[in-house]
One Martini backbone bead per residue (centre of mass of N, CA, C, O) as a GRO file, in nm:
protein
  460
    1MET     BB    1  -0.615   5.989   1.318
    2ASN     BB    2  -0.382   5.751   1.257
    3GLN     BB    3  -0.275   5.672   0.904
    4PHE     BB    4  -0.024   5.523   0.924
    5ARG     BB    5   0.162   5.346   0.657
    6LEU     BB    6   0.331   5.074   0.543
    7LYS     BB    7   0.506   4.926   0.312
    8ARG     BB    8   0.613   4.612   0.227
    9ARG     BB    9   0.894   4.740   0.079
   10THR     BB   10   1.020   4.854   0.313
   11VAL     BB   11   1.323   5.027   0.402
   12LEU     BB   12   1.631   5.065   0.574
   13LYS     BB   13   1.838   5.340   0.539
   14GLY     BB   14   2.175   5.404   0.512
   15ALA     BB   15   2.474   5.435   0.460
   16GLY     BB   16   2.503   5.444   0.147
   17SER     BB   17   2.387   5.107   0.040
   18ILE     BB   18   2.237   5.043   0.291
   19ALA     BB   19   1.974   4.787   0.336
   20ILE     BB   20   1.682   4.698   0.536
   21ALA     BB   21   1.455   4.471   0.560
   22LEU     BB   22   1.136   4.425   0.659
   23PRO     BB   23   0.914   4.285   0.826
   24TRP     BB   24   0.617   4.200   0.896
   25LEU     BB   25   0.359   4.442   0.970
   26GLU     BB   26   0.061   4.555   1.076
   27ILE     BB   27   0.091   4.848   0.956
   28MET     BB   28   0.091   4.751   0.653
   29ASP     BB   29  -0.243   4.677   0.688
   30ARG     BB   30  -0.361   4.933   0.742
   31GLY     BB   31  -0.701   4.963   0.618
   32ARG     BB   32  -0.725   4.634   0.520
   33ARG     BB   33  -0.818   4.431   0.743
   34ALA     BB   34  -1.131   4.442   0.727
   35ASN     BB   35  -1.119   4.300   0.420
   36ALA     BB   36  -0.970   4.064   0.513
   37GLN     BB   37  -0.893   3.741   0.497
   38THR     BB   38  -0.834   3.461   0.640
   39VAL     BB   39  -0.535   3.298   0.677
   40THR     BB   40  -0.442   2.977   0.582
   41ASN     BB   41  -0.257   2.732   0.664
   42PRO     BB   42  -0.105   2.489   0.543
   43ALA     BB   43  -0.080   2.179   0.533
   44LYS     BB   44   0.167   1.935   0.673
   45ARG     BB   45  -0.001   1.655   0.659
   46PHE     BB   46  -0.032   1.325   0.491
   47VAL     BB   47  -0.300   1.078   0.500
   48THR     BB   48  -0.353   0.746   0.382
   49VAL     BB   49  -0.647   0.521   0.368
   50TYR     BB   50  -0.702   0.181   0.289
   51GLN     BB   51  -1.022   0.027   0.212
   52PRO     BB   52  -1.160  -0.256   0.127
   53GLY     BB   53  -1.467  -0.309  -0.060
   54GLY     BB   54  -1.609  -0.071   0.035
   55THR     BB   55  -1.965  -0.085   0.090
   56VAL     BB   56  -2.289  -0.036   0.259
   57ARG     BB   57  -2.502   0.203   0.190
   58ALA     BB   58  -2.744   0.139   0.385
   59ASN     BB   59  -2.511   0.151   0.637
   60TYR     BB   60  -2.360   0.442   0.571
   61THR     BB   61  -2.552   0.664   0.534
   62PRO     BB   62  -2.637   0.939   0.655
   63THR     BB   63  -2.808   1.171   0.848
   64GLY     BB   64  -2.943   1.476   0.835
   65THR     BB   65  -2.708   1.731   0.820
   66GLU     BB   66  -2.434   1.896   0.747
   67ALA     BB   67  -2.395   2.012   1.054
   68ALA     BB   68  -2.586   1.741   1.162
   69PRO     BB   69  -2.486   1.447   1.161
   70VAL     BB   70  -2.601   1.106   1.142
   71LEU     BB   71  -2.469   0.822   1.210
   72SER     BB   72  -2.423   0.527   1.102
   73THR     BB   73  -2.347   0.206   1.169
   74ILE     BB   74  -2.066   0.215   1.032
   75LEU     BB   75  -1.988   0.516   1.154
   76ALA     BB   76  -2.041   0.515   1.468
   77PRO     BB   77  -1.746   0.475   1.588
   78LEU     BB   78  -1.684   0.798   1.504
   79GLU     BB   79  -1.826   0.985   1.712
   80PRO     BB   80  -1.577   1.096   1.891
   81VAL     BB   81  -1.469   1.240   1.587
   82LYS     BB   82  -1.684   1.411   1.429
   83SER     BB   83  -1.551   1.703   1.451
   84LYS     BB   84  -1.301   1.569   1.253
   85LEU     BB   85  -1.519   1.512   1.024
   86LEU     BB   86  -1.560   1.445   0.659
   87ILE     BB   87  -1.835   1.373   0.468
   88VAL     BB   88  -1.826   1.243   0.128
   89ASP     BB   89  -2.067   1.293  -0.126
   90GLY     BB   90  -2.129   1.222  -0.491
   91LEU     BB   91  -1.875   1.071  -0.593
   92ASP     BB   92  -1.712   0.976  -0.889
   93MET     BB   93  -1.488   0.728  -1.027
   94LYS     BB   94  -1.428   0.794  -1.350
   95SER     BB   95  -1.108   0.714  -1.380
   96ALA     BB   96  -1.194   0.402  -1.340
   97VAL     BB   97  -1.033   0.264  -1.604
   98GLY     BB   98  -1.071  -0.089  -1.620
   99GLU     BB   99  -1.020  -0.298  -1.404
  100GLN     BB  100  -1.228  -0.317  -1.147
  101HIS     BB  101  -1.004  -0.301  -0.915
  102GLN     BB  102  -0.752  -0.174  -1.035
  103ALA     BB  103  -0.871   0.101  -1.131
  104GLY     BB  104  -0.953   0.196  -0.846
  105ILE     BB  105  -0.675   0.205  -0.694
  106ILE     BB  106  -0.540   0.388  -0.906
  107ALA     BB  107  -0.747   0.636  -0.908
  108TRP     BB  108  -0.780   0.737  -0.617
  109LEU     BB  109  -0.479   0.914  -0.622
  110THR     BB  110  -0.465   1.003  -0.950
  111GLY     BB  111  -0.705   1.029  -1.170
  112SER     BB  112  -0.638   0.769  -1.345
  113VAL     BB  113  -0.610   0.568  -1.580
  114GLN     BB  114  -0.550   0.249  -1.703
  115VAL     BB  115  -0.317   0.056  -1.809
  116THR     BB  116  -0.330  -0.222  -1.962
  117GLY     BB  117  -0.227  -0.435  -1.708
  118LYS     BB  118  -0.135  -0.188  -1.534
  119TYR     BB  119  -0.107   0.142  -1.464
  120SER     BB  120  -0.070   0.455  -1.464
  121LYS     BB  121  -0.107   0.691  -1.727
  122ASP     BB  122  -0.105   1.027  -1.604
  123SER     BB  123  -0.020   0.980  -1.284
  124GLY     BB  124   0.061   1.042  -0.989
  125SER     BB  125   0.020   1.048  -0.668
  126ILE     BB  126  -0.064   1.291  -0.439
  127ASP     BB  127   0.143   1.212  -0.227
  128GLN     BB  128   0.387   1.252  -0.432
  129LEU     BB  129   0.333   1.548  -0.503
  130LEU     BB  130   0.376   1.638  -0.187
  131ALA     BB  131   0.643   1.524  -0.068
  132PRO     BB  132   0.868   1.738  -0.135
  133LYS     BB  133   0.736   1.952   0.057
  134LEU     BB  134   0.657   1.792   0.330
  135SER     BB  135   0.967   1.633   0.336
  136MET     BB  136   1.163   1.847   0.368
  137GLY     BB  137   1.440   1.737   0.555
  138LYS     BB  138   1.356   1.452   0.585
  139LYS     BB  139   1.414   1.117   0.608
  140PHE     BB  140   1.129   1.068   0.458
  141PRO     BB  141   0.942   1.130   0.186
  142SER     BB  142   0.789   0.849   0.238
  143LEU     BB  143   0.527   0.621   0.356
  144GLN     BB  144   0.460   0.263   0.318
  145MET     BB  145   0.188   0.060   0.441
  146ALA     BB  146   0.091  -0.292   0.521
  147VAL     BB  147  -0.183  -0.522   0.573
  148ARG     BB  148  -0.235  -0.803   0.444
  149TRP     BB  149  -0.079  -0.834   0.155
  150ALA     BB  150  -0.105  -0.987  -0.132
  151THR     BB  151  -0.336  -1.249  -0.117
  152GLY     BB  152  -0.357  -1.357  -0.417
  153LYS     BB  153  -0.275  -1.326  -0.742
  154SER     BB  154  -0.002  -1.164  -0.662
  155LYS     BB  155   0.176  -1.327  -0.461
  156GLY     BB  156   0.327  -1.085  -0.277
  157LEU     BB  157   0.325  -0.878  -0.515
  158VAL     BB  158   0.342  -0.626  -0.708
  159SER     BB  159   0.029  -0.481  -0.837
  160PRO     BB  160  -0.257  -0.356  -0.983
  161ILE     BB  161  -0.430  -0.491  -0.731
  162ASN     BB  162  -0.232  -0.325  -0.485
  163ALA     BB  163  -0.170  -0.035  -0.595
  164ALA     BB  164  -0.166   0.322  -0.464
  165ASN     BB  165   0.132   0.418  -0.527
  166PHE     BB  166   0.291   0.683  -0.734
  167GLU     BB  167   0.512   0.808  -0.921
  168VAL     BB  168   0.664   1.079  -1.049
  169GLY     BB  169   0.658   1.020  -1.357
  170ALA     BB  170   0.716   0.863  -1.621
  171PRO     BB  171   0.558   0.550  -1.566
  172TYR     BB  172   0.439   0.545  -1.281
  173ASN     BB  173   0.550   0.381  -1.056
  174PRO     BB  174   0.516   0.164  -0.818
  175ILE     BB  175   0.478   0.150  -0.455
  176ALA     BB  176   0.586  -0.050  -0.226
  177PRO     BB  177   0.507  -0.166   0.068
  178ARG     BB  178   0.551  -0.211   0.392
  179LEU     BB  179   0.521  -0.527   0.594
  180ASP     BB  180   0.727  -0.535   0.833
  181PRO     BB  181   0.696  -0.433   1.154
  182GLN     BB  182   0.989  -0.475   1.257
  183GLN     BB  183   1.136  -0.321   1.031
  184ILE     BB  184   0.991  -0.056   1.067
  185PHE     BB  185   1.083  -0.003   1.354
  186THR     BB  186   1.386   0.001   1.292
  187ASP     BB  187   1.388   0.224   1.071
  188LEU     BB  188   1.247   0.447   1.256
  189PHE     BB  189   1.349   0.359   1.585
  190GLY     BB  190   1.628   0.218   1.632
  191SER     BB  191   1.807   0.481   1.720
  192LEU     BB  192   1.614   0.514   1.993
  193MET     BB  193   1.728   0.296   2.145
  194PRO     BB  194   1.809   0.202   2.440
  195GLY     BB  195   2.172   0.157   2.476
  196MET     BB  196   2.275   0.265   2.209
  197PRO     BB  197   2.552   0.352   2.087
  198ALA     BB  198   2.648   0.622   1.910
  199ASP     BB  199   2.893   0.497   1.757
  200ALA     BB  200   2.737   0.256   1.639
  201THR     BB  201   2.546   0.419   1.466
  202ALA     BB  202   2.759   0.568   1.296
  203VAL     BB  203   2.890   0.318   1.172
  204ALA     BB  204   2.636   0.207   1.034
  205LEU     BB  205   2.584   0.453   0.855
  206MET     BB  206   2.862   0.459   0.706
  207ARG     BB  207   2.839   0.180   0.584
  208LYS     BB  208   2.595   0.233   0.408
  209LYS     BB  209   2.715   0.468   0.249
  210SER     BB  210   2.961   0.317   0.124
  211ILE     BB  211   2.794   0.113  -0.036
  212LEU     BB  212   2.649   0.315  -0.219
  213ASP     BB  213   2.905   0.433  -0.347
  214PHE     BB  214   3.006   0.170  -0.470
  215VAL     BB  215   2.762   0.116  -0.652
  216ASP     BB  216   2.779   0.375  -0.812
  217LYS     BB  217   3.055   0.316  -0.950
  218LYS     BB  218   2.978   0.055  -1.092
  219TYR     BB  219   2.742   0.180  -1.261
  220ALA     BB  220   2.907   0.389  -1.417
  221ALA     BB  221   3.053   0.177  -1.591
  222LEU     BB  222   2.800   0.036  -1.707
  223ASN     BB  223   2.666   0.281  -1.856
  224LEU     BB  224   2.857   0.269  -2.117
  225ARG     BB  225   2.695  -0.018  -2.215
  226LEU     BB  226   2.422   0.122  -2.259
  227GLY     BB  227   2.126   0.197  -2.348
  228ALA     BB  228   1.890   0.437  -2.326
  229ALA     BB  229   1.676   0.285  -2.156
  230ASP     BB  230   1.874   0.171  -1.942
  231LYS     BB  231   1.986   0.442  -1.851
  232ALA     BB  232   1.721   0.548  -1.737
  233ARG     BB  233   1.686   0.325  -1.527
  234LEU     BB  234   1.955   0.372  -1.383
  235ASP     BB  235   1.911   0.664  -1.299
  236ASP     BB  236   1.665   0.606  -1.127
  237HIS     BB  237   1.807   0.414  -0.931
  238LEU     BB  238   2.028   0.612  -0.831
  239THR     BB  239   1.835   0.820  -0.717
  240LYS     BB  240   1.723   0.632  -0.499
  241LEU     BB  241   1.987   0.571  -0.359
  242ARG     BB  242   2.053   0.866  -0.285
  243ALA     BB  243   1.806   0.912  -0.110
  244VAL     BB  244   1.890   0.708   0.100
  245GLU     BB  245   2.163   0.831   0.170
  246ASN     BB  246   2.053   1.109   0.261
  247SER     BB  247   1.877   0.996   0.495
  248ILE     BB  248   2.116   0.896   0.669
  249SER     BB  249   2.233   1.199   0.726
  250ILE     BB  250   1.989   1.249   0.888
  251PRO     BB  251   1.905   1.327   1.181
  252THR     BB  252   1.783   1.210   1.459
  253PRO     BB  253   1.545   1.274   1.650
  254THR     BB  254   1.462   1.400   1.942
  255VAL     BB  255   1.363   1.303   2.240
  256THR     BB  256   1.029   1.363   2.347
  257ALA     BB  257   0.710   1.410   2.444
  258THR     BB  258   0.629   1.379   2.137
  259CYS     BB  259   0.896   1.215   2.068
  260LYS     BB  260   0.860   0.860   2.063
  261GLN     BB  261   0.877   0.540   2.127
  262PRO     BB  262   0.700   0.293   2.052
  263VAL     BB  263   0.551   0.017   2.134
  264LYS     BB  264   0.664  -0.294   2.116
  265VAL     BB  265   0.548  -0.570   1.918
  266ASP     BB  266   0.463  -0.897   1.907
  267THR     BB  267   0.487  -1.071   1.566
  268ALA     BB  268   0.543  -1.392   1.546
  269ASP     BB  269   0.231  -1.465   1.436
  270TYR     BB  270   0.329  -1.295   1.179
  271ASN     BB  271   0.322  -1.303   0.813
  272PRO     BB  272   0.423  -1.072   0.576
  273LYS     BB  273   0.468  -1.322   0.342
  274SER     BB  274   0.203  -1.486   0.290
  275GLY     BB  275   0.135  -1.413  -0.015
  276LEU     BB  276   0.349  -1.607  -0.155
  277THR     BB  277   0.131  -1.863  -0.070
  278SER     BB  278  -0.107  -1.801  -0.232
  279ALA     BB  279  -0.433  -1.813  -0.368
  280ASP     BB  280  -0.642  -1.709  -0.601
  281ASP     BB  281  -0.913  -1.808  -0.418
  282GLY     BB  282  -0.828  -1.829  -0.099
  283SER     BB  283  -0.786  -2.137   0.006
  284LEU     BB  284  -0.531  -2.039   0.146
  285LYS     BB  285  -0.486  -2.032   0.499
  286ASP     BB  286  -0.368  -1.781   0.746
  287THR     BB  287  -0.492  -1.776   1.056
  288MET     BB  288  -0.267  -1.656   1.227
  289SER     BB  289  -0.226  -1.392   1.072
  290ASP     BB  290  -0.519  -1.304   1.076
  291ALA     BB  291  -0.546  -1.282   1.393
  292ALA     BB  292  -0.313  -1.040   1.393
  293ILE     BB  293  -0.424  -0.785   1.252
  294PRO     BB  294  -0.512  -0.594   1.483
  295LYS     BB  295  -0.230  -0.575   1.614
  296VAL     BB  296  -0.069  -0.480   1.365
  297GLY     BB  297  -0.241  -0.232   1.296
  298LYS     BB  298  -0.187  -0.083   1.562
  299PHE     BB  299   0.119  -0.074   1.539
  300MET     BB  300   0.128   0.084   1.271
  301THR     BB  301  -0.028   0.326   1.375
  302ASP     BB  302   0.173   0.408   1.593
  303MET     BB  303   0.405   0.456   1.391
  304LEU     BB  304   0.272   0.665   1.218
  305VAL     BB  305   0.226   0.882   1.435
  306MET     BB  306   0.530   0.901   1.529
  307ALA     BB  307   0.654   0.978   1.256
  308LEU     BB  308   0.511   1.253   1.257
  309ALA     BB  309   0.593   1.360   1.541
  310CYS     BB  310   0.916   1.322   1.456
  311ASP     BB  311   0.956   1.422   1.157
  312LEU     BB  312   1.026   1.189   0.934
  313THR     BB  313   0.752   1.279   0.788
  314GLY     BB  314   0.463   1.402   0.572
  315VAL     BB  315   0.404   1.104   0.437
  316ILE     BB  316   0.133   0.856   0.467
  317SER     BB  317   0.056   0.506   0.395
  318LEU     BB  318  -0.235   0.288   0.452
  319GLN     BB  319  -0.298  -0.062   0.409
  320TRP     BB  320  -0.586  -0.273   0.423
  321SER     BB  321  -0.471  -0.441   0.216
  322ASP     BB  322  -0.628  -0.537  -0.077
  323THR     BB  323  -0.864  -0.585  -0.323
  324GLU     BB  324  -0.904  -0.889  -0.237
  325ALA     BB  325  -0.886  -0.978   0.059
  326LYS     BB  326  -0.766  -1.296   0.118
  327HIS     BB  327  -0.886  -1.292   0.426
  328THR     BB  328  -0.964  -1.345   0.743
  329PHE     BB  329  -1.199  -1.292   1.052
  330PRO     BB  330  -1.177  -1.418   1.352
  331TRP     BB  331  -1.271  -1.168   1.541
  332LEU     BB  332  -1.563  -1.190   1.362
  333THR     BB  333  -1.642  -1.481   1.280
  334LEU     BB  334  -1.492  -1.495   0.981
  335SER     BB  335  -1.389  -1.764   0.763
  336GLU     BB  336  -1.388  -1.587   0.522
  337HIS     BB  337  -1.317  -1.390   0.276
  338HIS     BB  338  -1.388  -1.082   0.159
  339HIS     BB  339  -1.440  -1.159  -0.141
  340PHE     BB  340  -1.660  -1.361  -0.078
  341TYR     BB  341  -1.866  -1.144   0.042
  342GLN     BB  342  -1.876  -0.974  -0.222
  343HIS     BB  343  -1.875  -1.225  -0.464
  344ASP     BB  344  -1.790  -1.534  -0.468
  345GLY     BB  345  -2.052  -1.600  -0.256
  346GLY     BB  346  -2.200  -1.372  -0.278
  347PHE     BB  347  -2.369  -1.122  -0.150
  348LYS     BB  348  -2.283  -1.014   0.196
  349ALA     BB  349  -2.404  -0.765   0.369
  350ALA     BB  350  -2.358  -0.826   0.672
  351GLU     BB  351  -2.054  -0.892   0.652
  352CYS     BB  352  -1.961  -0.629   0.514
  353ALA     BB  353  -2.064  -0.443   0.740
  354LYS     BB  354  -1.893  -0.562   0.966
  355ILE     BB  355  -1.621  -0.491   0.839
  356ALA     BB  356  -1.665  -0.184   0.802
  357THR     BB  357  -1.707  -0.126   1.104
  358TRP     BB  358  -1.427  -0.213   1.193
  359TYR     BB  359  -1.273  -0.002   1.031
  360SER     BB  360  -1.388   0.237   1.191
  361THR     BB  361  -1.232   0.164   1.452
  362GLN     BB  362  -0.950   0.216   1.323
  363HIS     BB  363  -0.992   0.511   1.249
  364LEU     BB  364  -1.041   0.608   1.531
  365TYR     BB  365  -0.765   0.543   1.647
  366LEU     BB  366  -0.598   0.723   1.466
  367LEU     BB  367  -0.737   0.998   1.533
  368GLN     BB  368  -0.693   0.987   1.841
  369GLU     BB  369  -0.383   0.971   1.834
  370MET     BB  370  -0.340   1.238   1.683
  371ALA     BB  371  -0.501   1.411   1.904
  372LYS     BB  372  -0.280   1.356   2.141
  373VAL     BB  373  -0.074   1.530   1.988
  374ASP     BB  374   0.128   1.788   2.096
  375MET     BB  375   0.227   2.088   1.893
  376GLY     BB  376   0.157   2.357   2.045
  377GLY     BB  377  -0.175   2.414   2.102
  378HIS     BB  378  -0.197   2.165   1.909
  379THR     BB  379  -0.260   1.907   1.695
  380LEU     BB  380  -0.177   1.680   1.464
  381LEU     BB  381  -0.464   1.682   1.334
  382ASP     BB  382  -0.490   1.994   1.286
  383GLU     BB  383  -0.227   1.978   1.059
  384SER     BB  384  -0.395   1.759   0.905
  385VAL     BB  385  -0.467   1.510   0.642
  386VAL     BB  386  -0.722   1.261   0.604
  387PHE     BB  387  -0.759   0.987   0.361
  388ILE     BB  388  -1.044   0.782   0.309
  389GLY     BB  389  -1.054   0.482   0.099
  390SER     BB  390  -1.151   0.315  -0.211
  391GLU     BB  391  -1.212   0.115  -0.515
  392LEU     BB  392  -1.518   0.110  -0.424
  393GLN     BB  393  -1.869   0.079  -0.339
  394ASP     BB  394  -2.010  -0.178  -0.484
  395PRO     BB  395  -1.947  -0.503  -0.456
  396PRO     BB  396  -2.131  -0.668  -0.666
  397SER     BB  397  -2.078  -0.436  -0.916
  398HIS     BB  398  -1.825  -0.240  -0.885
  399GLY     BB  399  -1.919   0.028  -0.809
  400LYS     BB  400  -1.820   0.407  -0.849
  401THR     BB  401  -2.049   0.548  -0.710
  402ASN     BB  402  -2.071   0.719  -0.445
  403MET     BB  403  -1.823   0.741  -0.269
  404PRO     BB  404  -1.652   0.639   0.040
  405PHE     BB  405  -1.551   0.935   0.170
  406LEU     BB  406  -1.295   1.045   0.403
  407LEU     BB  407  -1.226   1.319   0.619
  408ALA     BB  408  -0.952   1.452   0.827
  409GLY     BB  409  -0.894   1.724   0.989
  410ASN     BB  410  -0.746   2.084   0.977
  411GLY     BB  411  -0.581   2.114   0.742
  412GLY     BB  412  -0.601   2.408   0.557
  413GLY     BB  413  -0.908   2.448   0.683
  414LEU     BB  414  -1.063   2.211   0.732
  415ARG     BB  415  -1.417   2.151   0.759
  416THR     BB  416  -1.564   1.993   1.012
  417GLY     BB  417  -1.854   1.822   1.118
  418ARG     BB  418  -1.951   1.703   0.829
  419TRP     BB  419  -2.199   1.664   0.549
  420ILE     BB  420  -2.129   1.637   0.207
  421LYS     BB  421  -2.319   1.704  -0.107
  422TYR     BB  422  -2.273   1.636  -0.422
  423PRO     BB  423  -2.340   1.619  -0.725
  424ALA     BB  424  -2.428   1.384  -0.910
  425GLY     BB  425  -2.134   1.278  -1.089
  426THR     BB  426  -1.891   1.382  -0.961
  427SER     BB  427  -1.566   1.412  -0.996
  428HIS     BB  428  -1.293   1.310  -0.795
  429ASN     BB  429  -1.074   1.501  -0.912
  430GLY     BB  430  -1.173   1.751  -0.749
  431LEU     BB  431  -1.072   1.643  -0.477
  432LEU     BB  432  -0.773   1.617  -0.538
  433LEU     BB  433  -0.734   1.919  -0.589
  434ALA     BB  434  -0.836   2.021  -0.313
  435LEU     BB  435  -0.618   1.880  -0.151
  436LEU     BB  436  -0.377   2.023  -0.273
  437ASN     BB  437  -0.470   2.309  -0.187
  438LEU     BB  438  -0.440   2.263   0.126
  439PHE     BB  439  -0.105   2.260   0.060
  440GLY     BB  440  -0.054   2.495  -0.171
  441ASP     BB  441  -0.142   2.361  -0.433
  442THR     BB  442  -0.222   2.521  -0.764
  443ARG     BB  443  -0.314   2.331  -0.942
  444THR     BB  444  -0.566   2.245  -1.220
  445SER     BB  445  -0.462   1.941  -1.252
  446VAL     BB  446  -0.537   1.576  -1.254
  447GLY     BB  447  -0.469   1.332  -1.444
  448THR     BB  448  -0.717   1.265  -1.654
  449SER     BB  449  -0.858   1.504  -1.854
  450THR     BB  450  -1.148   1.388  -1.901
  451TYR     BB  451  -1.195   1.404  -1.556
  452ASN     BB  452  -1.166   1.697  -1.521
  453VAL     BB  453  -1.211   1.939  -1.263
  454ALA     BB  454  -1.272   2.149  -1.049
  455ALA     BB  455  -1.218   2.233  -0.753
  456LEU     BB  456  -1.360   2.174  -0.477
  457THR     BB  457  -1.591   2.304  -0.273
  458ASN     BB  458  -1.650   2.327   0.084
  459LEU     BB  459  -1.399   2.233   0.266
  460LYS     BB  460  -1.367   2.538   0.421
   0.00000   0.00000   0.00000
């Protein structure tokens, strides 16, 4: 039997000092393949979906076994994609230390405690930790979108009560989501619109770039007159401006069977800035915008999926409202806001369960649309990881034990079609680490050190 095997560092030597390195060949691993484990490619795309208000555990927890879960009434809408779903139970969001709602949404993706009255103390969110790698060479480092956001006390502005995404590097500034579906459509797909002359697009892009360069020069002069703290802020601002400028120069993807413009939806009945005129207690109702939420959410989901399919970015976050969620649900015949059913009007389990079940139908739509996109023998969902979570578990108590976390997709070898239960009281920071590992990130800690544990096993 021929036992010939090449070493991995073998080169082909020619005359003089010429040497050509060989690519990997199967023969290089002959004799070792039988003992080798299957290598899983890292996940390529990361999607986070925020659902406000936790859940109703009595109507949420599945039955059955790990390999054959029976979905509960709240999760039942997800039955068509159960094989692509991983239900994760037993995790406590221990790092959610601070104000009841604020600390929860801050800790969800950071694993960090809250700075009193402010934001993350110790970490950026994991989507931002992954963005430089997953979005390298893409038009957008990451995208953040939200539906019916900043509805109560934050009055339409970014606040610790509604921010889920945070920059890498202290002071871990919050990243405000995009709210206007029409502007999102234009920013993502405007240059793909049929009939727009190529030269007009080029002129528009050059004009934007020249404006950024002009601002850059003006700020350079100003920088000489600033103190150290202001210089740091200015440098950070210029870095962000340059990132925008660089994204302008990246060519728009070619329209293909996979990458195409989503159907544009009329959202004239929806006010993305409705939160600016909100009341602290939710007493001011914008029922027209509320009624449009399902339509707008579907439109944003379509844009999310196509932004990934067109390789515009590798990281996207979608928020269904904020932690207050002080909007009504006319399509569910619920005339009060979500926070009313959670706490303000006393805990209304039936109404909260009805809302949570509706969110499951929206998650179903996202996952099915991702599964429809053929990436060449496999789907967009197959090479992605979707993380669905909330800021709390139990609405009346604001409890954050046994969090309702869902994972979907098979990126990085994520093994779905299961319901896994970790020991009660396990810190969710271990899940954040495990998710990073699925993307090839090998760090061993994230967030506030007090709540760090080893990366969770059994995801793959």
